[in-house]
Amino acid sequence: MVYLLLKQPTKNINSWTESFERFSEYRKIGGEISCKIYQTPRNKNELMVVSAWRSMDEVTEFLESQSFEMIKELEEKEPIIIKVPNKRNVTKYFKELLSTA
């Protein structure tokens, strides 16, 4: 199992969620096992996405996909931050990204 952490400031959380959910079936077919979306405590339009995938190849394919490009277009001024930690470091990276929120 491989974890993918994304931190993304958005222009509009509803539009972002709608676009992200539109590709949920694609992500599942592509190897996503689970996905949780969190709002950062200081900014309601900044999101943290934690997803689990079957393999690194599937994560890479998703990050290079058209659907991910469309999701990135919904970012605000700051670029999306992407982390692919091992299972042991998921909590560490999650806390680290939250501390910069």
CSV table of C-alpha atoms in Angstrom, one decimal, residues 25-101:
chain,number,residue,atom,x,y,z
A,25,GLU,CA,-14.6,6.1,-10.0
A,26,TYR,CA,-11.5,6.7,-12.1
A,27,ARG,CA,-9.4,6.8,-9.0
A,28,LYS,CA,-10.9,3.6,-7.7
A,29,ILE,CA,-10.3,1.8,-11.0
A,30,GLY,CA,-6.8,3.3,-11.1
A,31,GLY,CA,-5.9,1.7,-7.7
A,32,GLU,CA,-7.1,4.1,-5.0
A,33,ILE,CA,-8.2,2.1,-1.9
A,34,SER,CA,-9.5,4.9,0.3
A,35,CYS,CA,-9.6,8.7,0.5
A,36,LYS,CA,-10.2,11.2,3.2
A,37,ILE,CA,-10.5,15.0,2.7
A,38,TYR,CA,-9.9,17.4,5.6
A,39,GLN,CA,-10.1,21.2,5.8
A,40,THR,CA,-7.1,22.8,7.5
A,41,PRO,CA,-8.0,24.5,10.8
A,42,ARG,CA,-6.9,28.0,9.8
A,43,ASN,CA,-8.3,28.2,6.2
A,44,LYS,CA,-11.6,26.6,5.2
A,45,ASN,CA,-10.6,26.7,1.5
A,46,GLU,CA,-7.3,24.8,2.1
A,47,LEU,CA,-7.6,21.0,1.9
A,48,MET,CA,-5.6,18.0,3.0
A,49,VAL,CA,-6.3,14.8,1.0
A,50,VAL,CA,-5.0,11.5,2.4
A,51,SER,CA,-5.5,8.5,0.0
A,52,ALA,CA,-4.2,5.0,0.0
A,53,TRP,CA,-3.3,3.2,-3.2
A,54,ARG,CA,-2.3,-0.3,-4.2
A,55,SER,CA,1.0,0.6,-5.8
A,56,MET,CA,3.4,3.5,-6.5
A,57,ASP,CA,2.9,2.9,-10.2
A,58,GLU,CA,-0.8,3.6,-9.8
A,59,VAL,CA,-0.1,6.8,-7.8
A,60,THR,CA,2.3,8.0,-10.5
A,61,GLU,CA,-0.3,7.3,-13.2
A,62,PHE,CA,-2.9,9.3,-11.3
A,63,LEU,CA,-0.5,12.2,-10.7
A,64,GLU,CA,0.2,12.3,-14.5
A,65,SER,CA,-3.5,11.9,-15.5
A,66,GLN,CA,-5.8,14.4,-17.1
A,67,SER,CA,-8.2,14.3,-14.0
A,68,PHE,CA,-5.4,15.3,-11.7
A,69,GLU,CA,-4.5,18.2,-14.0
A,70,MET,CA,-8.1,19.4,-13.8
A,71,ILE,CA,-8.0,19.2,-10.0
A,72,LYS,CA,-4.8,21.2,-9.9
A,73,GLU,CA,-6.5,24.0,-12.0
A,74,LEU,CA,-8.7,24.6,-9.0
A,75,GLU,CA,-5.8,25.7,-6.8
A,76,GLU,CA,-5.5,29.2,-5.5
A,77,LYS,CA,-2.3,31.2,-5.4
A,78,GLU,CA,-0.1,28.6,-3.9
A,79,PRO,CA,0.7,25.4,-5.7
A,80,ILE,CA,-0.5,22.0,-4.5
A,81,ILE,CA,1.9,20.2,-2.2
A,82,ILE,CA,2.4,16.5,-2.9
A,83,LYS,CA,3.9,13.9,-0.5
A,84,VAL,CA,4.2,10.2,-0.9
A,85,PRO,CA,5.3,8.9,2.5
A,86,ASN,CA,5.7,5.4,3.6
A,87,LYS,CA,3.2,4.1,6.2
A,88,ARG,CA,5.4,4.9,9.1
A,89,ASN,CA,5.7,8.6,8.0
A,90,VAL,CA,2.1,9.4,7.1
A,91,THR,CA,1.2,11.0,10.5
A,92,LYS,CA,4.5,12.9,10.5
A,93,TYR,CA,3.9,14.4,7.0
A,94,PHE,CA,0.3,15.1,7.8
A,95,LYS,CA,1.2,17.1,10.9
A,96,GLU,CA,4.0,18.8,9.0
A,97,LEU,CA,1.7,20.0,6.3
A,98,LEU,CA,-0.9,21.1,8.8
A,99,SER,CA,1.6,23.2,10.7
A,100,THR,CA,2.3,25.2,7.5
A,101,ALA,CA,-1.5,25.7,7.0
